[in-house]
Amino acid sequence: MLEIKDLTVSVEDKIILNNFSLKINQGEVHAIMGPNGSGKSTLSNVLCGKDNYKIKKGEIIFKEKNIFELSIDERAKLGLFLAFQYPVELPGVSITPFLKTAINSKLKSLGKKEIDSLEFAKKVREASEYLGISKEMLKRSVNEGFSGGEKKRYEVLQMTLLNPDLTILDETDSGLDIDALKTVSKGVNRLKRKDNSIVVITHYQRLLDYIIPDFVHILVAGKIVRSGDKNLALELEKKGYENII
Amino acid sequence: MPNLNTLNNIKKISSEKYKDGFVTDLESERPKKGLSEEIIKFISNKKNEPEWMLNWRLKAYEVWKNMKEPDWSELNYDKIDYQDIYYFSAPKGFESKPKSLDEIDPKLIETYNKLGIPLKEQKILAGVAVDAVFDSVSVATTYREKLSKLGIIFCPISEAIIKHPDLIKKYLGTVIPTTDHYFAALNSAVFTDGSFVYVPEGVKCPMELSTYFRINAEETGQFERTLIIADKGSYVSYLEGCTAPKRDSNQLHAANVELIAMEDAEIKYSTVQNWYPGDENGKGGIYNFVTKRGICKGNNSKISWTQVETGSAITWKYPSCILKGDNSIGEFYSVAITNNFQQADTGTKMIHLGKNTKSKIISKGISSGKSQNTYRGLVRFSKNSSNSRNYTQCDSLLIGNKCGAHTIPYIESNNNSSVAEHEASTSKISEDQLYYCQQRGLTNEEAVSIIVNGFCKQVLQNLPMEFAVEAQQLVGISLEGSVG
Amino acid sequence: MNQISNLYQKNEKFILGSNNEWLTNLRNKILEKIDDLGPPSKKNEIWKYSNLSHINDTRYEPSNEILKENETLNEENEIDYINGKYHITEKNKKNLNINFKDLGESLIDLKNFFYNENETQLNDFVIDINTIFLSDGLYISTKENKENYLIINYKNNLDYITNYLRNIIKINKNSKLTLVENFNYEKSENNDLNIYNNFILEKDSELEHIIIQNLNLTSRLLYSSHAICETNSKFNQLSCQLGSISAKNRHLSNLIGINSQANHNGIYFGKNKQYIDNKTKVTHKSENCQSNQIYKGILNEESCGVYLSNTLVESQAQKTNGYQLSRGLLLSDKSKLYNKPQLKIYADDVKCSHGSTIGALDNNQLYYLQSRGLSEKDSQKLLIKAFCKDVLKNINDKESLKKIELQIDKWLNKKNDKQYS
């Protein structure tokens, strides 16, 4: 699904990711854990193609394609989805036309015809009910005036409808109370299949109680310093970052 | 940052993008160029006008001759030679207005079909009556019979002058006096056609009334005149649309629109203005110098202006409300988008005269390319307009650093029981918003279009349903080639 | 020939710099221009809300009284203009951190400040009149890397005189100046003042400029200031207007260096038939600059207020932050206020906004305070003082703040007998 080889990335001459490598197969859930400033957010932004990052070396292969040359939306259309840590507000833009434009844009690039409006509306209704998103919330502008929990549920709603091959959850647990965390995890788990993969980026172990990873990697100073199974996360929780590396 | 390749592609397409820019090959009848008493007599004669109307025009012409073209705006255009314009142009065969569509040149019907404005009633968008004005004459008005059963008059103004002289004499020029300013006087002297609407007491007009303006002939000015009267307790919603062919020369469009709302009456006036804006080098395009003014004459009356201004080389207009009746309401919702070398100087005037009057102004300006986009507006509380309120919100969006966005509001309070509130902001589309949309798979252009549409939502949602979708697409099209 | 030319020719020999060739040439040029353009009129956008009966009534009545040396008891950081002539004492000269020079004697170095060829200068009728009738002025500069405090008192003890004054004040590199200008001669009547201050803020310098204007209600004021802000400099201004029957204040600044900042704050109080006309304008010419224009007005009786603000962002001035706020309280049914908050923006990476409200005191707030036991009058006073607060909080100089608060109290208490709403 995804292979990152010897990736070195800098921002304003400061190296953030240093010879970073990672391989993710279909159907796997990987957790990347690390302290603040370890390069977690850089990793998700570089994967999605945000600029301001200087790629010094390495490559990223996604679905057998080197994606460096692809723009942000081309990568998204290829099946990459980032659930943002801080989803930005889009005043005046409501979710239905927004997602419809996104889906149709993808269908168009594949040479397929546009999605049927009725079918789409049904899907949105079903997914939002599952995630506890009210009809009133669907009418509002994307993320505008939403609480932290509402924003994260909205991210999962979009993930549900866009049906990506690889999802990156960037600190999805931040700012969530326990009930919201459960709802969001439930929403993510429902989408887990044999042919898609998930990367969970997190600072804390608690999200991993709900979205259970196959592999856990510890990222420090732009490098994976240890990898293991889900027990590594528990160990980390007990000992702290300083004592585990 | 947008991808450079897509940027270039888009730039290429944009120059071909004005889809209404075709010319209809029709023989037209025109007197010689220039403005004179003779020409005014010619126009008046063509329209079979009674003598009082001709005299009214000639008086306006006298006034105009002694006026100077206003120069206070910062608009940049070559001096207009008023003697180098045709003041009348009609497709041949319009000596008298055709009685049915069968008499109309099929080319003309084809023109309107191409523009998406079918003139055959059975094909027309349900619930919209259309008056189509081609150069200087009205070519067809639909649904008239149905409306006349309710007592609603919807016809070309040239016809109203002959058939309803009492109404015309009573109201024409009462909201925009001939002496008001240079272009008002000019229009009064030479106006050729336009729509007339009268909604009688207590009648709610059951359908949208719509006029579609088309400039076809070259070097021709279009001077239309519209008069809408909503009698006590009535309601009417009116929409105008405008297009013109692509031409290298500039053409002048100087319309006057007067609205009169009596007690408890409401007029909703919407404009989707898509005159030819000129090419990407600023060549050609329409000078859209329009005077629009409504008076809330009776108590509890309401006038609401909604405009989507995407076309024209220069747009210079301030649809205004005189809030004379107590408790009357004035509203102004505006989206103005400028690209390439377009210039827009638009806004409104809310003149509060009556007690408990309210006004609301929502203006959204988007500038891109090398364009200049100005909001200019006046809110005035007079001495007697006690307990009145105004709320104004002006937001500007800049795309690129070769354009300008300006906000020039005048707020005058002569009454301490009234409250004026004004907010304005200028910013650009945030990188984060673009990133977010693109991460969801929207292309850069789709992302800009959806963000700008969101930015304009407060205004677009005031358009009649049938036109809201069209306007949204227009927003996207107008910005193409601007992203960068 | 117009009235101004007449006045000028009659008095030429009394005017500062009349023996200076370039200045005389400039004056003649200006007189020609005035002849050409005619007097300011409402038809011209820039004079739209001006009190033209004041602006078009130019007088020239200098005082002939000769100053006696060492008459005042000023400290070393306090200087006076008395009857239109500056007065610098031995004590002042001891202040080694501030250098004072006679403007007339420094003309040779200051030509650029008079010639309005540079677009950064104010260039209009009010300044032109100042240039023509200029009677006195100072060239003040601070010493690099020093912090300083200077008070200028404008005092007249004669009636019916005119003052045409100009100061050029240079804040040298990395120095800091707090400048307080007091117009506090309530007793002399019917004076006309035309004052123009030029500020140059060099790199890393800071100027806090406070104007406390409490002229007699028969006197008239034309006050203009213009600041040029270089890299990393900070200009913080407060104009507090209480007196004068007709005051026209214009404060302009140009942010020419990156990271520079200009704040124009103002509060103005009107009563009687006062006409208080304020304008501020910030021109952003460089990246990463910040500006704030925050004015509040309280207008009572038949007074009339005007506030025009303007943020101009040139295309190279990316990453600009510009903010404007204008709020007006109309306390009587005959008071008026005209606002025109402009934004002219040619750069895209900017955050600019303005807000403006005009209205009476909030009845709900009044009601709330009264329900807590305050009298109606006290409630009103409390709300007016609160209204001024977010302007005053922008000023660091505690001494001036005390003075201003005292003056505000005086203004509020004078109106004891009348109700505000």
mmCIF file of C-alpha atoms in Angstrom, chain B residues 72 74 372 376 378 380-381 383 398-428 484, chain C residues 45 48-49 315-316 318-319 330-360 420-421:
data_model
loop_
_atom_site.group_PDB
_atom_site.id
_atom_site.type_symbol
_atom_site.label_atom_id
_atom_site.label_comp_id
_atom_site.label_asym_id
_atom_site.label_seq_id
_atom_site.Cartn_x
_atom_site.Cartn_y
_atom_site.Cartn_z
ATOM 1 C CA TRP B 72 -15.128 61.635 -8.521
ATOM 2 C CA GLU B 74 -11.377 56.516 -9.286
ATOM 3 C CA GLN B 372 -9.964 46.986 -8.925
ATOM 4 C CA ARG B 376 -18.754 52.562 -1.752
ATOM 5 C CA LEU B 378 -23.731 55.650 2.335
ATOM 6 C CA ARG B 380 -27.654 58.302 6.542
ATOM 7 C CA PHE B 381 -29.943 58.805 9.503
ATOM 8 C CA LYS B 383 -33.083 64.146 11.989
ATOM 9 C CA LEU B 398 -8.047 39.336 -2.721
ATOM 10 C CA ILE B 399 -6.596 36.760 -5.052
ATOM 11 C CA GLY B 400 -3.103 37.818 -6.057
ATOM 12 C CA ASN B 401 -1.266 41.065 -5.361
ATOM 13 C CA LYS B 402 -1.844 42.889 -8.597
ATOM 14 C CA CYS B 403 -5.439 43.746 -7.808
ATOM 15 C CA GLY B 404 -7.044 46.089 -5.343
ATOM 16 C CA ALA B 405 -9.921 45.850 -2.877
ATOM 17 C CA HIS B 406 -11.302 49.035 -1.404
ATOM 18 C CA THR B 407 -13.973 49.858 1.099
ATOM 19 C CA ILE B 408 -15.297 53.393 1.281
ATOM 20 C CA PRO B 409 -18.296 53.642 3.558
ATOM 21 C CA TYR B 410 -19.923 56.897 4.602
ATOM 22 C CA ILE B 411 -21.880 56.758 7.811
ATOM 23 C CA GLU B 412 -23.819 59.869 8.755
ATOM 24 C CA SER B 413 -25.884 60.020 11.892
ATOM 25 C CA ASN B 414 -28.045 63.010 12.635
ATOM 26 C CA ASN B 415 -30.204 61.129 15.074
ATOM 27 C CA ASN B 416 -29.120 59.861 18.451
ATOM 28 C CA SER B 417 -31.861 57.263 18.879
ATOM 29 C CA SER B 418 -30.661 55.390 15.808
ATOM 30 C CA VAL B 419 -27.840 52.895 15.663
ATOM 31 C CA ALA B 420 -25.470 52.273 12.782
ATOM 32 C CA GLU B 421 -23.178 49.286 12.881
ATOM 33 C CA HIS B 422 -20.511 48.667 10.308
ATOM 34 C CA GLU B 423 -18.028 45.848 9.954
ATOM 35 C CA ALA B 424 -15.561 45.252 7.190
ATOM 36 C CA SER B 425 -12.698 42.932 6.531
ATOM 37 C CA THR B 426 -10.182 42.252 3.818
ATOM 38 C CA SER B 427 -8.208 39.067 3.551
ATOM 39 C CA LYS B 428 -7.168 36.343 1.196
ATOM 40 C CA GLY B 484 -2.430 32.200 -8.381
ATOM 41 C CA GLU C 45 -14.140 64.745 -1.558
ATOM 42 C CA LYS C 48 -16.698 66.828 2.300
ATOM 43 C CA TYR C 49 -17.251 66.833 6.041
ATOM 44 C CA SER C 315 1.154 45.982 -3.180
ATOM 45 C CA GLN C 316 4.579 45.263 -1.724
ATOM 46 C CA GLN C 318 2.537 41.856 2.377
ATOM 47 C CA LYS C 319 1.744 40.405 5.791
ATOM 48 C CA LEU C 330 -24.513 60.673 20.590
ATOM 49 C CA LEU C 331 -25.756 62.029 23.893
ATOM 50 C CA SER C 332 -28.223 64.609 22.633
ATOM 51 C CA ASP C 333 -30.740 64.685 19.845
ATOM 52 C CA LYS C 334 -28.953 67.557 18.157
ATOM 53 C CA SER C 335 -25.500 66.039 18.110
ATOM 54 C CA LYS C 336 -24.188 64.525 14.887
ATOM 55 C CA LEU C 337 -21.435 62.237 13.784
ATOM 56 C CA TYR C 338 -20.051 61.387 10.373
ATOM 57 C CA ASN C 339 -17.738 58.420 9.904
ATOM 58 C CA LYS C 340 -15.828 57.246 6.907
ATOM 59 C CA PRO C 341 -13.629 54.238 7.640
ATOM 60 C CA GLN C 342 -11.736 53.435 4.444
ATOM 61 C CA LEU C 343 -9.669 50.487 3.363
ATOM 62 C CA LYS C 344 -7.603 50.679 0.201
ATOM 63 C CA ILE C 345 -5.764 47.482 -0.337
ATOM 64 C CA TYR C 346 -3.409 46.408 -3.083
ATOM 65 C CA ALA C 347 -1.653 43.447 -1.431
ATOM 66 C CA ASP C 348 -3.284 40.086 -0.929
ATOM 67 C CA ASP C 349 -1.601 38.642 2.117
ATOM 68 C CA VAL C 350 -3.195 41.040 4.553
ATOM 69 C CA LYS C 351 -5.534 41.044 7.462
ATOM 70 C CA CYS C 352 -7.365 44.322 7.532
ATOM 71 C CA SER C 353 -10.640 45.135 9.155
ATOM 72 C CA HIS C 354 -12.665 47.946 10.526
ATOM 73 C CA GLY C 355 -15.638 48.302 12.728
ATOM 74 C CA SER C 356 -17.790 51.315 13.297
ATOM 75 C CA THR C 357 -20.795 51.984 15.458
ATOM 76 C CA ILE C 358 -22.764 55.122 16.138
ATOM 77 C CA GLY C 359 -25.535 55.264 18.679
ATOM 78 C CA ALA C 360 -26.691 56.468 22.081
ATOM 79 C CA TYR C 420 -27.179 62.849 28.585
ATOM 80 C CA SER C 421 -29.873 60.851 26.911
#
